[in-house]
Amino acid sequence: MPLVFRGGPLRGEVRVAGDKSISHRALMLAALAPGTSRVEQPNRGADVMATRDAIVALGAVVDDRDTTIDVRGGALHDPAGPLDARNSGTTARLMMGLCAGHGLNAVFDGDASLRRRPMERVARPLRAMGADVNTTGGRLPSSVRGIVEPLGGEFQLEVASAQVKSAILLANLQARGPVIVTGDRFSRDHTERMLRRFGRDISFDGRTIALLPGSISAQTVRVPADLSGAAFFITAAAITPDSDVLLREVGVNRTRTGFIDVLQAMGADIALLDERELDGEPVADIRVRYRPLRATNVDGETVVRAIDEVTIIAVAAAHAEGTTRIRDAADLRGKESDRLTTITATLRACGVEVAEHPDGLDITGGTAHVPGRTLHAFDDHRIAMAVAALAAPLGDHGIDDGACIDISFPGFAELWSGTQRA
Ligand code: S3P
């Protein structure tokens, strides 16, 4: 389905889709917790629906009423067939961990894109705790034969990945002793916060996580709006003259706000208003107004804290004065697409000077123009939405296929055009 995005400022108020990462975790813990949990305002994208369907296949009883999902959990069993994570890395990797530590036997599979993504990073620590895990050359399909009572102990992360960390924690919820995870570098801590919300004794400081033995009980969780979805609105407003948008109830967890830090360092006018807590997660309303941007450098832990926003940072850089250097971002090559390559192709098609490096990009701003052809979405929701932001200051242009946006943000195109009419 081709999609055209309009040029012009963004104005008005929106609540973007619910946070995808938090929705996955709420559903998984709800499936494990005895009793009925409620997830309010969940993300309704295809990835989270893959998790919903996977917990149903494992025996959770789900009553999905769109804006709330009730889950009766605590009595899981082996699924009758393979669990299909579709396009969702979070579903595959976290559910592998969940099964590994709860005595569940399951085969995992996914679509062509997910079948290309690395799974050994999760399989290795799960094997180390005694589960029997097989991958297909390091990828899906994979199989897990779980154990019931892991010993616990120490795990060193080989990559600062929230998905790997979360798989280890979910696999060790029934551990007999304490579980320590080291080597984190401020990857998103939603699993840790959700475990605390469900009653577990857990400490975490961005580097080390310590989980004590215990149990979980059913909860009600309201999901904040997704900063990663808001990022497209924030960036488009920041680079398009006359823009002024207010984004409501957005998650502003420090492990996710690297992108706001970067845009503010570029000079963007972004204000976090009414900062507060929502069921264990920090949220704020975010107001953004246009102001000219200048180039910056992005690397190290900031990249981890902005792992899903590097493509949209690249769009901001295309409209900033000077050359922005992004480094330490090699993990982007293993996302839904090779995002360093796909955003480079997207920006070059708009006349932007981009040098691609093994772990990053140099982007020289100021030369962007409307592309002479429809852009390719590379079947990657974040590339498709980045094109919408890129069009706002330039003029109307589009993508060949907008269906992939439903992975994380159904209704995006309507909400977007609403802010351009306001
Ligand atoms: C996610 C973690 C990140 C991120 C992904 C969602 C999560 O992946 O890119 O979109 O919900 O845990 P990594 O942990 O592999 O960096």
Coordinates of C-alpha atoms and ligand atoms in Angstrom, one line a residue:
M1 CA 0.0 0.0 0.0
P2 CA 1.8 3.2 -1.2
L3 CA 1.5 6.1 1.2
V4 CA 2.1 9.8 0.6
F5 CA 3.2 12.1 3.4
R6 CA 2.5 15.8 3.2
G7 CA 4.9 18.7 3.6
G8 CA 4.1 21.3 6.2
P9 CA 4.2 22.0 10.0
L10 CA 2.8 19.7 12.7
R11 CA 0.5 21.4 15.2
G12 CA -1.9 20.2 18.0
E13 CA -2.0 17.6 20.7
V14 CA -1.7 13.8 20.3
R15 CA -1.4 10.6 22.3
V16 CA 0.7 8.3 20.2
A17 CA 0.4 4.4 20.4
G18 CA 1.1 2.6 23.6
D19 CA 4.7 1.7 24.4
K20 CA 5.6 -1.5 22.5
S21 CA 8.3 -2.8 24.9
I22 CA 6.2 -2.2 28.0
S23 CA 3.2 -3.9 26.4
H24 CA 5.2 -7.1 25.6
R25 CA 6.4 -7.3 29.2
A26 CA 3.1 -6.6 30.8
L27 CA 1.5 -9.4 28.8
M28 CA 4.3 -11.9 29.5
L29 CA 4.2 -11.2 33.3
A30 CA 0.4 -11.3 33.3
A31 CA 0.6 -14.8 31.6
L32 CA 3.0 -16.0 34.4
A33 CA 1.2 -14.4 37.4
P34 CA -1.6 -16.4 39.1
G35 CA -4.9 -14.4 38.9
T36 CA -6.2 -11.9 36.4
S37 CA -4.1 -9.0 35.3
R38 CA -5.2 -6.0 33.2
V39 CA -3.1 -4.2 30.6
E40 CA -4.6 -0.8 29.8
Q41 CA -3.8 1.2 26.6
P42 CA -1.6 -1.5 25.2
N43 CA 0.3 -1.1 21.9
R44 CA -1.9 -2.7 19.3
G45 CA 0.8 -3.2 16.7
A46 CA 1.5 -6.6 15.1
D47 CA 4.5 -7.3 17.3
V48 CA 2.6 -7.1 20.5
M49 CA -0.3 -9.1 19.0
A50 CA 2.4 -11.8 18.3
T51 CA 3.1 -11.9 22.0
R52 CA -0.6 -11.9 22.9
D53 CA -1.1 -14.9 20.6
A54 CA 2.0 -16.7 22.0
I55 CA 0.8 -16.4 25.6
V56 CA -2.6 -17.8 24.5
A57 CA -0.9 -20.7 22.8
L58 CA 0.9 -21.3 26.1
G59 CA -2.4 -21.5 28.0
A60 CA -3.1 -17.9 29.3
V61 CA -6.7 -16.9 29.0
V62 CA -7.0 -13.6 27.2
D63 CA -10.0 -11.2 26.9
D64 CA -8.9 -8.6 24.4
R65 CA -11.2 -5.5 24.4
D66 CA -8.9 -3.3 22.4
T67 CA -8.1 -0.6 24.9
T68 CA -7.7 -3.2 27.7
I69 CA -6.4 -6.7 27.6
D70 CA -7.3 -9.0 30.6
V71 CA -5.0 -12.0 31.1
R72 CA -5.7 -14.9 33.4
G73 CA -2.3 -16.4 34.0
G74 CA -0.3 -18.8 36.2
A75 CA -1.0 -22.1 34.5
L76 CA 1.0 -22.4 31.4
H77 CA 1.6 -25.5 29.3
D78 CA 3.5 -26.5 26.2
P79 CA 2.0 -25.1 23.0
A80 CA 0.4 -27.4 20.5
G81 CA 2.4 -26.1 17.6
P82 CA 5.3 -23.7 16.9
L83 CA 5.1 -20.2 18.4
D84 CA 5.2 -17.7 15.5
A85 CA 6.9 -14.5 16.6
R86 CA 6.3 -13.1 13.1
N87 CA 8.4 -9.9 12.8
S88 CA 8.9 -9.4 16.5
G89 CA 12.4 -9.9 17.9
T90 CA 11.1 -9.0 21.4
T91 CA 8.5 -11.8 21.2
A92 CA 11.0 -14.4 20.1
R93 CA 13.8 -13.6 22.4
L94 CA 11.9 -12.8 25.6
M95 CA 9.5 -15.8 25.1
M96 CA 12.5 -18.1 24.6
G97 CA 13.7 -17.0 28.1
L98 CA 10.2 -17.3 29.6
C99 CA 9.9 -20.9 28.3
A100 CA 13.5 -21.8 29.3
G101 CA 12.8 -21.1 33.0
H102 CA 9.3 -22.4 33.4
G103 CA 9.7 -26.0 32.2
L104 CA 8.1 -25.3 28.8
N105 CA 9.0 -26.9 25.6
A106 CA 8.4 -24.9 22.4
V107 CA 9.6 -24.3 18.9
F108 CA 10.0 -20.7 17.8
D109 CA 9.7 -19.3 14.3
G110 CA 9.2 -15.9 12.6
D111 CA 8.9 -14.2 9.2
A112 CA 11.7 -13.9 6.7
S113 CA 13.1 -10.7 8.4
L114 CA 13.1 -12.3 11.9
R115 CA 14.7 -15.5 10.5
R116 CA 17.7 -13.4 9.5
R117 CA 18.2 -11.9 13.0
P118 CA 20.7 -13.3 15.6
M119 CA 19.3 -15.7 18.3
E120 CA 22.5 -17.2 19.7
R121 CA 22.9 -14.1 21.9
V122 CA 19.9 -15.4 23.8
A123 CA 20.5 -19.1 23.4
R124 CA 23.9 -19.1 25.0
P125 CA 22.9 -17.7 28.4
L126 CA 19.8 -20.0 28.4
R127 CA 22.0 -23.0 27.8
A128 CA 24.3 -21.9 30.6
M129 CA 21.5 -22.1 33.1
G130 CA 20.6 -25.6 32.0
A131 CA 17.9 -25.2 29.3
D132 CA 18.3 -27.2 26.1
V133 CA 18.2 -24.6 23.3
N134 CA 18.8 -25.3 19.6
T135 CA 19.0 -22.6 16.8
T136 CA 19.2 -23.0 13.1
G137 CA 22.7 -21.7 12.4
G138 CA 22.3 -19.1 15.1
R139 CA 18.8 -18.1 13.8
L140 CA 15.2 -19.1 13.9
P141 CA 13.6 -21.7 13.8
S142 CA 14.8 -22.5 17.3
S143 CA 13.7 -24.9 20.0
V144 CA 13.7 -24.6 23.8
R145 CA 13.3 -27.4 26.4
G146 CA 12.9 -25.6 29.6
I147 CA 13.9 -26.4 33.2
V148 CA 11.7 -25.8 36.2
E149 CA 14.0 -24.6 39.0
P150 CA 17.2 -22.8 37.8
L151 CA 19.9 -22.3 40.3
G152 CA 20.4 -18.6 39.7
G153 CA 23.9 -17.1 39.8
E154 CA 25.8 -14.6 37.7
F155 CA 25.3 -13.8 34.0
Q156 CA 27.6 -11.4 32.1
L157 CA 25.9 -9.7 29.1
E158 CA 27.9 -10.1 25.9
V159 CA 26.0 -7.2 24.3
A160 CA 24.1 -4.3 25.9
S161 CA 20.8 -5.6 24.7
A162 CA 17.5 -5.3 26.7
Q163 CA 16.2 -8.3 24.9
V164 CA 19.1 -10.5 26.1
K165 CA 18.9 -9.1 29.6
S166 CA 15.2 -9.7 29.7
A167 CA 15.4 -13.2 28.4
I168 CA 17.9 -14.0 31.3
L169 CA 15.6 -12.4 33.9
L170 CA 12.4 -14.2 32.6
A171 CA 14.3 -17.5 32.6
N172 CA 15.4 -17.0 36.2
L173 CA 12.1 -16.0 37.8
Q174 CA 11.9 -19.3 39.5
A175 CA 15.6 -19.5 40.4
R176 CA 16.4 -20.9 43.8
G177 CA 19.0 -18.3 44.6
P178 CA 19.7 -14.7 43.7
V179 CA 20.3 -13.8 40.0
I180 CA 22.9 -11.1 39.1
V181 CA 23.2 -9.7 35.6
T182 CA 26.3 -7.6 34.8
G183 CA 27.6 -5.8 31.8
D184 CA 24.6 -3.7 31.1
R185 CA 25.0 -0.2 29.6
F186 CA 21.7 1.5 30.3
S187 CA 19.7 -0.7 27.9
R188 CA 15.9 -0.2 28.5
D189 CA 15.0 -1.4 32.1
H190 CA 11.2 -2.0 31.5
T191 CA 11.5 -5.7 32.5
E192 CA 13.1 -4.8 35.8
R193 CA 10.4 -2.1 36.5
M194 CA 7.6 -4.5 35.5
L195 CA 9.0 -7.2 37.7
R196 CA 9.0 -4.8 40.6
R197 CA 5.4 -3.8 39.8
F198 CA 4.4 -7.5 39.8
G199 CA 5.9 -7.8 43.3
R200 CA 9.5 -8.9 42.9
D201 CA 12.5 -7.7 44.9
I202 CA 14.9 -6.4 42.2
S203 CA 17.6 -3.7 42.1
F204 CA 19.1 -2.1 39.0
D205 CA 21.4 0.8 38.2
G206 CA 22.0 0.7 34.5
R207 CA 25.0 -1.6 34.9
T208 CA 24.1 -4.5 37.3
I209 CA 20.7 -6.1 38.0
A210 CA 20.1 -8.2 41.1
L211 CA 16.9 -10.3 41.4
L212 CA 16.1 -12.1 44.6
P213 CA 14.0 -15.3 44.7
G214 CA 10.3 -14.7 45.0
S215 CA 6.9 -14.9 43.3
I216 CA 4.7 -12.6 41.3
S217 CA 1.0 -11.7 41.6
A218 CA -1.6 -10.3 39.1
Q219 CA -1.6 -6.5 38.5
T220 CA -3.3 -3.7 36.6
V221 CA -0.8 -1.8 34.4
R222 CA -1.5 1.3 32.3
V223 CA 0.9 1.6 29.4
P224 CA 2.5 5.0 28.6
A225 CA 2.5 6.3 25.1
D226 CA 5.6 5.1 23.2
L227 CA 8.5 7.5 23.0
S228 CA 9.8 5.6 20.0
G229 CA 6.5 6.4 18.2
A230 CA 6.5 10.0 19.5
A231 CA 10.0 10.4 18.2
F232 CA 8.7 10.9 14.6
F233 CA 6.4 13.7 15.7
I234 CA 9.1 15.3 17.9
T235 CA 11.6 15.3 15.1
A236 CA 9.3 16.5 12.4
A237 CA 8.2 19.4 14.6
A238 CA 11.8 20.2 15.5
I239 CA 12.8 20.5 11.9
T240 CA 9.7 22.1 10.3
P241 CA 9.2 25.8 10.7
D242 CA 5.9 26.8 12.3
S243 CA 5.5 23.5 14.2
D244 CA 4.2 23.3 17.7
V245 CA 3.0 19.9 19.1
L246 CA 2.1 18.5 22.4
L247 CA 2.5 14.8 23.0
R248 CA 0.5 13.4 25.9
E249 CA 1.6 10.8 28.5
V250 CA 4.8 9.7 26.8
G251 CA 7.2 7.4 28.6
V252 CA 10.4 9.2 29.4
N253 CA 12.4 6.4 31.1
R254 CA 16.0 7.5 31.2
T255 CA 17.0 4.3 29.3
R256 CA 14.9 5.5 26.4
T257 CA 15.5 9.3 26.2
G258 CA 18.9 9.3 24.5
F259 CA 17.3 10.7 21.4
I260 CA 15.8 13.7 23.3
D261 CA 19.3 14.4 24.8
V262 CA 20.7 14.3 21.2
L263 CA 18.1 16.6 19.8
Q264 CA 18.4 19.0 22.7
A265 CA 22.2 19.0 22.1
M266 CA 21.4 20.0 18.5
G267 CA 19.5 22.9 19.8
A268 CA 15.9 21.6 19.6
D269 CA 13.2 23.3 21.6
I270 CA 11.8 20.2 23.5
A271 CA 10.2 20.7 26.9
L272 CA 9.2 17.8 29.2
L273 CA 6.1 19.0 31.1
D274 CA 4.3 17.6 34.2
E275 CA 6.8 14.8 34.7
R276 CA 5.2 12.1 36.8
E277 CA 5.1 8.3 37.4
L278 CA 2.6 5.9 35.8
D279 CA 2.5 2.4 37.2
G280 CA 6.3 2.3 37.8
E281 CA 7.4 4.2 34.6
P282 CA 8.2 7.9 34.4
V283 CA 6.0 9.8 31.9
A284 CA 5.6 13.4 30.8
D285 CA 3.8 15.6 28.2
I286 CA 6.3 16.7 25.6
R287 CA 6.0 20.0 23.8
V288 CA 8.1 20.6 20.7
R289 CA 8.5 23.8 18.7
Y290 CA 10.6 24.4 15.6
R291 CA 14.1 25.9 16.0
P292 CA 17.1 25.6 13.7
L293 CA 19.4 22.7 14.5
R294 CA 23.2 22.2 14.5
A295 CA 25.2 19.0 14.1
T296 CA 26.4 16.9 17.0
N297 CA 28.2 13.6 17.8
V298 CA 26.3 10.5 19.0
D299 CA 28.1 7.4 20.4
G300 CA 28.6 5.1 23.4
E301 CA 25.8 4.7 25.9
T302 CA 23.7 7.4 24.2
V303 CA 23.3 5.0 21.3
V304 CA 22.1 2.2 23.6
R305 CA 19.6 4.7 25.1
A306 CA 18.4 5.7 21.6
I307 CA 18.8 2.3 19.9
D308 CA 15.4 2.5 18.0
E309 CA 15.8 6.3 17.3
V310 CA 19.1 6.4 15.4
T311 CA 17.2 6.5 12.0
I312 CA 15.2 9.5 13.1
I313 CA 18.3 11.2 14.6
A314 CA 19.7 10.8 11.1
V315 CA 16.7 12.6 9.7
A316 CA 17.3 15.5 12.1
A317 CA 20.9 15.6 11.1
A318 CA 19.9 16.0 7.5
H319 CA 18.3 19.3 8.5
A320 CA 21.0 20.5 10.9
E321 CA 23.9 22.7 10.0
G322 CA 27.2 20.8 9.8
T323 CA 28.2 17.1 9.9
T324 CA 26.7 14.8 12.5
R325 CA 28.8 11.8 13.4
I326 CA 27.1 8.6 14.7
R327 CA 29.3 5.7 16.0
D328 CA 29.0 2.5 18.1
A329 CA 25.8 1.7 16.3
A330 CA 26.7 -1.6 14.5
D331 CA 23.8 -3.4 16.3
L332 CA 21.5 -1.4 14.0
R333 CA 22.5 -3.8 11.2
G334 CA 20.6 -6.6 12.9
K335 CA 17.3 -4.8 13.3
E336 CA 14.1 -5.2 11.1
S337 CA 16.4 -4.0 8.3
D338 CA 20.1 -3.1 8.2
R339 CA 19.1 0.4 9.4
L340 CA 22.5 2.0 8.7
T341 CA 22.2 1.0 5.1
T342 CA 18.5 1.6 4.7
I343 CA 18.5 5.1 6.2
T344 CA 21.6 6.0 4.1
A345 CA 19.8 5.0 0.9
T346 CA 16.7 7.0 2.1
L347 CA 18.7 10.2 2.8
R348 CA 20.8 9.9 -0.3
A349 CA 17.6 9.7 -2.4
C350 CA 16.8 13.1 -1.0
G351 CA 20.2 14.6 -1.9
V352 CA 21.7 14.4 1.6
E353 CA 25.5 13.7 1.8
V354 CA 25.9 10.5 3.9
A355 CA 29.1 8.5 4.5
E356 CA 28.4 5.0 5.9
H357 CA 30.9 3.4 8.3
P358 CA 30.8 -0.1 9.8
D359 CA 29.3 1.2 13.0
G360 CA 27.8 4.5 12.1
L361 CA 27.2 7.4 9.7
D362 CA 28.4 10.9 8.9
I363 CA 25.5 13.0 7.8
T364 CA 26.0 16.5 6.4
G365 CA 22.9 18.6 6.8
G366 CA 21.4 21.3 4.7
T367 CA 21.0 19.9 1.2
A368 CA 17.9 17.7 1.5
H369 CA 15.2 18.1 -1.3
V370 CA 12.0 16.2 -2.3
P371 CA 13.2 12.9 -3.8
G372 CA 12.5 12.3 -7.5
R373 CA 10.8 9.0 -6.8
T374 CA 8.7 7.1 -4.2
L375 CA 11.0 5.9 -1.5
H376 CA 11.4 2.3 -0.5
A377 CA 10.2 1.4 3.1
F378 CA 12.4 -1.7 3.2
D379 CA 9.6 -3.4 5.1
D380 CA 10.8 -1.6 8.2
H381 CA 8.2 0.4 10.2
R382 CA 10.8 2.8 11.6
I383 CA 12.2 3.6 8.1
A384 CA 8.6 4.2 6.8
M385 CA 7.8 6.6 9.6
A386 CA 11.2 8.4 9.3
V387 CA 10.2 9.2 5.7
A388 CA 7.0 10.9 7.1
A389 CA 9.2 13.2 9.2
L390 CA 11.6 13.8 6.3
A391 CA 8.7 15.0 4.1
A392 CA 7.4 17.5 6.7
P393 CA 10.0 20.3 6.0
L394 CA 10.6 19.3 2.3
G395 CA 7.2 18.8 0.6
D396 CA 5.0 15.9 -0.3
H397 CA 6.6 12.5 -1.0
G398 CA 5.9 8.9 -0.1
I399 CA 6.9 5.3 0.4
D400 CA 6.1 2.3 -1.7
D401 CA 4.5 0.3 1.1
G402 CA 3.2 1.6 4.4
A403 CA 1.7 -1.6 5.7
C404 CA 4.8 -2.3 7.8
I405 CA 3.9 0.7 10.0
D406 CA 1.3 -1.6 11.6
I407 CA 4.2 -3.5 13.3
S408 CA 4.4 -0.8 16.0
F409 CA 2.0 2.0 15.2
P410 CA -1.4 1.2 13.7
G411 CA -3.2 4.4 12.9
F412 CA 0.0 6.4 12.4
A413 CA -0.9 7.9 9.0
E414 CA -4.3 9.3 10.3
L415 CA -2.8 10.7 13.5
W416 CA 0.0 12.3 11.4
S417 CA -2.2 13.9 8.9
G418 CA -4.4 15.2 11.8
T419 CA -1.5 17.1 13.3
Q420 CA -0.8 18.6 9.8
R421 CA -4.4 19.9 9.6
A422 CA -4.6 21.2 13.1
Ligands
S3P1 C1 13.7 -4.0 22.7 C2 15.0 -3.8 22.8 C3 15.9 -3.3 21.7 C4 15.1 -2.6 20.7 C5 13.8 -3.3 20.3 C6 12.9 -3.5 21.5 C7 13.0 -4.5 23.9 O1 16.6 -4.4 21.1 O2 15.8 -2.3 19.5 O3 13.1 -2.6 19.3 O4 11.7 -4.3 23.9 O5 13.6 -5.1 24.7 P1 18.0 -4.9 21.7 O6 17.7 -5.3 23.1 O7 18.3 -6.1 20.9 O8 18.9 -3.8 21.5

